Amino acid sequence: MHLRHSDHDHGPKTVKIKYLVENPEGMIDEDHFTGTDPNAKEHEFMAAKGEHLLEVAVENGLNIEHACGAVCACSTCHVYIEKGMECLSEAEEEEEDRVEEAPGLQINSRLSCQCIIQKEGEIVVRVPAWNRNAVKEVPH
Ligand code: FES
């Protein structure tokens, strides 16, 4: 699925994001991976304010599922924000409704494509082991 990127120019990449990957198997896109060890369960990538957490991951070769292409129409990009929720945009109603469909819902659950980086700070994102395509069938 084509990934919808945040649609404005970003500044310099000054924000470090740590991704904790519960199950790294099959999640690394070797052609785009910018980290140090594709088998590691922790990856750090630099991001710019204005980018969302999904695009930062995917552009650095960490392939978090994104069945709807980042338009808030699935829940496959579900992650847990372990640290730095205050550095991210707040969830809007559409995201809150959608994230409730994600398996393993927690208080710190977010859809990574809807989390815009707004401030510098320590941001730690956990990618659940069951991150997978859970797109809902929409009746025609
Ligand atoms: S990729 Fe579908 S909601 Fe984020």
PDB file of C-alpha atoms and ligand atoms in Angstrom:
ATOM      1  CA  MET A   1       0.000   0.000   0.000  1.00  0.00           C
ATOM      2  CA  HIS A   2       1.263   3.435  -0.948  1.00  0.00           C
ATOM      3  CA  LEU A   3       2.149   5.431   2.130  1.00  0.00           C
ATOM      4  CA  ARG A   4       0.641   8.861   2.547  1.00  0.00           C
ATOM      5  CA  HIS A   5       3.343  11.141   3.832  1.00  0.00           C
ATOM      6  CA  SER A   6       2.849  14.213   5.932  1.00  0.00           C
ATOM      7  CA  ASP A   7       2.248  16.872   3.330  1.00  0.00           C
ATOM      8  CA  HIS A   8       4.506  19.786   4.084  1.00  0.00           C
ATOM      9  CA  ASP A   9       8.193  20.500   4.232  1.00  0.00           C
ATOM     10  CA  HIS A  10       9.967  19.335   7.285  1.00  0.00           C
ATOM     11  CA  GLY A  11      12.851  20.953   9.053  1.00  0.00           C
ATOM     12  CA  PRO A  12      16.083  19.247   9.968  1.00  0.00           C
ATOM     13  CA  LYS A  13      15.969  15.809  11.517  1.00  0.00           C
ATOM     14  CA  THR A  14      16.593  16.744  15.126  1.00  0.00           C
ATOM     15  CA  VAL A  15      14.354  14.344  17.022  1.00  0.00           C
ATOM     16  CA  LYS A  16      15.580  10.897  17.938  1.00  0.00           C
ATOM     17  CA  ILE A  17      12.916   8.203  17.944  1.00  0.00           C
ATOM     18  CA  LYS A  18      13.507   4.826  19.508  1.00  0.00           C
ATOM     19  CA  TYR A  19      11.438   1.924  18.188  1.00  0.00           C
ATOM     20  CA  LEU A  20      11.211  -1.234  20.279  1.00  0.00           C
ATOM     21  CA  VAL A  21      10.218  -4.132  18.066  1.00  0.00           C
ATOM     22  CA  GLU A  22       8.742  -7.093  19.901  1.00  0.00           C
ATOM     23  CA  ASN A  23       9.128  -9.405  16.918  1.00  0.00           C
ATOM     24  CA  PRO A  24      11.650  -8.157  14.327  1.00  0.00           C
ATOM     25  CA  GLU A  25      11.084 -11.085  11.985  1.00  0.00           C
ATOM     26  CA  GLY A  26       9.947  -9.892   8.585  1.00  0.00           C
ATOM     27  CA  MET A  27       9.756  -6.249   9.626  1.00  0.00           C
ATOM     28  CA  ILE A  28      12.985  -4.997   8.107  1.00  0.00           C
ATOM     29  CA  ASP A  29      13.134  -3.731   4.552  1.00  0.00           C
ATOM     30  CA  GLU A  30      16.830  -4.326   3.870  1.00  0.00           C
ATOM     31  CA  ASP A  31      16.888  -1.934   0.889  1.00  0.00           C
ATOM     32  CA  HIS A  32      15.927   1.039   3.013  1.00  0.00           C
ATOM     33  CA  PHE A  33      17.207   0.061   6.435  1.00  0.00           C
ATOM     34  CA  THR A  34      19.353   2.803   7.981  1.00  0.00           C
ATOM     35  CA  GLY A  35      19.871   1.216  11.389  1.00  0.00           C
ATOM     36  CA  THR A  36      22.808  -0.833  12.533  1.00  0.00           C
ATOM     37  CA  ASP A  37      21.450  -4.327  13.089  1.00  0.00           C
ATOM     38  CA  PRO A  38      18.357  -5.616  11.258  1.00  0.00           C
ATOM     39  CA  ASN A  39      17.914  -8.376  13.823  1.00  0.00           C
ATOM     40  CA  ALA A  40      17.956  -6.033  16.805  1.00  0.00           C
ATOM     41  CA  LYS A  41      14.838  -5.331  18.815  1.00  0.00           C
ATOM     42  CA  GLU A  42      15.714  -1.657  19.215  1.00  0.00           C
ATOM     43  CA  HIS A  43      16.264   0.878  16.475  1.00  0.00           C
ATOM     44  CA  GLU A  44      16.923   4.594  16.648  1.00  0.00           C
ATOM     45  CA  PHE A  45      16.139   6.887  13.753  1.00  0.00           C
ATOM     46  CA  MET A  46      16.282  10.654  13.432  1.00  0.00           C
ATOM     47  CA  ALA A  47      13.070  12.461  12.554  1.00  0.00           C
ATOM     48  CA  ALA A  48      11.947  15.991  11.813  1.00  0.00           C
ATOM     49  CA  LYS A  49       9.102  17.819  13.492  1.00  0.00           C
ATOM     50  CA  GLY A  50       6.028  17.472  11.322  1.00  0.00           C
ATOM     51  CA  GLU A  51       6.699  13.878  10.340  1.00  0.00           C
ATOM     52  CA  HIS A  52       4.519  11.089  11.640  1.00  0.00           C
ATOM     53  CA  LEU A  53       5.878   8.025  13.403  1.00  0.00           C
ATOM     54  CA  LEU A  54       4.858   5.620  10.658  1.00  0.00           C
ATOM     55  CA  GLU A  55       6.697   7.413   7.862  1.00  0.00           C
ATOM     56  CA  VAL A  56       9.835   7.744   9.977  1.00  0.00           C
ATOM     57  CA  ALA A  57       9.816   3.985  10.563  1.00  0.00           C
ATOM     58  CA  VAL A  58       9.039   2.972   6.984  1.00  0.00           C
ATOM     59  CA  GLU A  59      11.506   5.413   5.420  1.00  0.00           C
ATOM     60  CA  ASN A  60      14.229   3.950   7.615  1.00  0.00           C
ATOM     61  CA  GLY A  61      13.377   0.388   6.662  1.00  0.00           C
ATOM     62  CA  LEU A  62      11.218  -0.620   9.617  1.00  0.00           C
ATOM     63  CA  ASN A  63       8.093  -1.838   7.936  1.00  0.00           C
ATOM     64  CA  ILE A  64       5.241  -1.244  10.354  1.00  0.00           C
ATOM     65  CA  GLU A  65       2.030  -2.424   8.738  1.00  0.00           C
ATOM     66  CA  HIS A  66      -0.037   0.315   7.093  1.00  0.00           C
ATOM     67  CA  ALA A  67      -2.872  -1.346   5.250  1.00  0.00           C
ATOM     68  CA  CYS A  68      -4.733   1.884   4.515  1.00  0.00           C
ATOM     69  CA  GLY A  69      -1.661   3.864   3.498  1.00  0.00           C
ATOM     70  CA  ALA A  70      -1.771   6.174   6.539  1.00  0.00           C
ATOM     71  CA  VAL A  71      -5.218   7.680   6.130  1.00  0.00           C
ATOM     72  CA  CYS A  72      -6.647   6.526   9.490  1.00  0.00           C
ATOM     73  CA  ALA A  73      -8.842   3.854   7.897  1.00  0.00           C
ATOM     74  CA  CYS A  74      -7.394   0.727   9.504  1.00  0.00           C
ATOM     75  CA  SER A  75      -5.661  -0.074  12.772  1.00  0.00           C
ATOM     76  CA  THR A  76      -2.669  -1.985  11.478  1.00  0.00           C
ATOM     77  CA  CYS A  77      -0.177   0.769  12.326  1.00  0.00           C
ATOM     78  CA  HIS A  78      -1.074   0.492  16.014  1.00  0.00           C
ATOM     79  CA  VAL A  79       1.837   1.085  18.398  1.00  0.00           C
ATOM     80  CA  TYR A  80       2.355   1.858  22.059  1.00  0.00           C
ATOM     81  CA  ILE A  81       3.943   5.153  23.029  1.00  0.00           C
ATOM     82  CA  GLU A  82       6.187   4.194  25.941  1.00  0.00           C
ATOM     83  CA  LYS A  83       7.668   7.678  26.311  1.00  0.00           C
ATOM     84  CA  GLY A  84       7.143  11.094  24.802  1.00  0.00           C
ATOM     85  CA  MET A  85       3.379  11.236  24.298  1.00  0.00           C
ATOM     86  CA  GLU A  86       3.650  14.954  25.100  1.00  0.00           C
ATOM     87  CA  CYS A  87       5.913  15.434  22.083  1.00  0.00           C
ATOM     88  CA  LEU A  88       3.262  14.125  19.682  1.00  0.00           C
ATOM     89  CA  SER A  89       0.037  15.543  18.294  1.00  0.00           C
ATOM     90  CA  GLU A  90      -3.018  14.631  20.317  1.00  0.00           C
ATOM     91  CA  ALA A  91      -5.325  11.918  19.033  1.00  0.00           C
ATOM     92  CA  GLU A  92      -8.340  13.236  17.188  1.00  0.00           C
ATOM     93  CA  GLU A  93     -11.741  11.615  17.441  1.00  0.00           C
ATOM     94  CA  GLU A  94     -11.305   9.690  14.199  1.00  0.00           C
ATOM     95  CA  GLU A  95      -8.106   8.098  15.497  1.00  0.00           C
ATOM     96  CA  GLU A  96      -9.653   7.311  18.876  1.00  0.00           C
ATOM     97  CA  ASP A  97     -12.548   5.525  17.202  1.00  0.00           C
ATOM     98  CA  ARG A  98     -10.245   3.582  14.928  1.00  0.00           C
ATOM     99  CA  VAL A  99      -7.630   2.574  17.494  1.00  0.00           C
ATOM    100  CA  GLU A 100     -10.344   0.928  19.585  1.00  0.00           C
ATOM    101  CA  GLU A 101     -10.498  -1.741  16.883  1.00  0.00           C
ATOM    102  CA  ALA A 102      -6.830  -2.647  17.356  1.00  0.00           C
ATOM    103  CA  PRO A 103      -5.992  -5.831  19.225  1.00  0.00           C
ATOM    104  CA  GLY A 104      -4.212  -5.334  22.544  1.00  0.00           C
ATOM    105  CA  LEU A 105      -5.567  -1.856  23.175  1.00  0.00           C
ATOM    106  CA  GLN A 106      -3.800  -0.037  26.005  1.00  0.00           C
ATOM    107  CA  ILE A 107      -3.930   3.409  27.543  1.00  0.00           C
ATOM    108  CA  ASN A 108      -0.837   4.384  25.502  1.00  0.00           C
ATOM    109  CA  SER A 109      -2.125   2.952  22.209  1.00  0.00           C
ATOM    110  CA  ARG A 110      -1.870   5.185  19.136  1.00  0.00           C
ATOM    111  CA  LEU A 111      -2.028   4.833  15.398  1.00  0.00           C
ATOM    112  CA  SER A 112       1.501   5.634  14.311  1.00  0.00           C
ATOM    113  CA  CYS A 113       0.360   7.336  11.100  1.00  0.00           C
ATOM    114  CA  GLN A 114      -1.584   9.858  13.153  1.00  0.00           C
ATOM    115  CA  CYS A 115       1.198  10.749  15.596  1.00  0.00           C
ATOM    116  CA  ILE A 116       2.836  13.911  14.294  1.00  0.00           C
ATOM    117  CA  ILE A 117       6.090  14.808  15.984  1.00  0.00           C
ATOM    118  CA  GLN A 118       5.624  18.266  17.438  1.00  0.00           C
ATOM    119  CA  LYS A 119       8.358  18.713  19.992  1.00  0.00           C
ATOM    120  CA  GLU A 120      11.817  17.448  20.677  1.00  0.00           C
ATOM    121  CA  GLY A 121      12.117  15.044  23.557  1.00  0.00           C
ATOM    122  CA  GLU A 122      12.578  11.416  24.369  1.00  0.00           C
ATOM    123  CA  ILE A 123      10.176   9.404  22.224  1.00  0.00           C
ATOM    124  CA  VAL A 124       9.994   5.636  22.602  1.00  0.00           C
ATOM    125  CA  VAL A 125       7.594   3.615  20.467  1.00  0.00           C
ATOM    126  CA  ARG A 126       6.828  -0.078  20.988  1.00  0.00           C
ATOM    127  CA  VAL A 127       5.768  -2.061  17.934  1.00  0.00           C
ATOM    128  CA  PRO A 128       3.669  -5.012  19.117  1.00  0.00           C
ATOM    129  CA  ALA A 129       4.534  -8.534  18.009  1.00  0.00           C
ATOM    130  CA  TRP A 130       1.115  -8.930  16.438  1.00  0.00           C
ATOM    131  CA  ASN A 131       1.482  -5.872  14.224  1.00  0.00           C
ATOM    132  CA  ARG A 132      -0.187  -7.226  11.143  1.00  0.00           C
ATOM    133  CA  ASN A 133      -2.801  -6.510   8.589  1.00  0.00           C
ATOM    134  CA  ALA A 134      -6.120  -6.247  10.401  1.00  0.00           C
ATOM    135  CA  VAL A 135      -7.925  -4.130   7.861  1.00  0.00           C
ATOM    136  CA  LYS A 136     -11.676  -4.332   8.163  1.00  0.00           C
ATOM    137  CA  GLU A 137     -13.831  -5.418   5.299  1.00  0.00           C
ATOM    138  CA  VAL A 138     -15.940  -2.501   4.177  1.00  0.00           C
ATOM    139  CA  PRO A 139     -19.264  -3.489   2.614  1.00  0.00           C
ATOM    140  CA  HIS A 140     -19.802  -2.097  -0.885  1.00  0.00           C
TER     141      HIS A 140
HETATM  142  S1  FES B   1      -2.001   2.972   8.333  1.00  0.00           S
HETATM  143 FE1  FES B   1      -4.133   2.736   8.470  1.00  0.00          FE
HETATM  144  S2  FES B   1      -4.609   3.885  10.220  1.00  0.00           S
HETATM  145 FE2  FES B   1      -2.477   4.116  10.102  1.00  0.00          FE
END
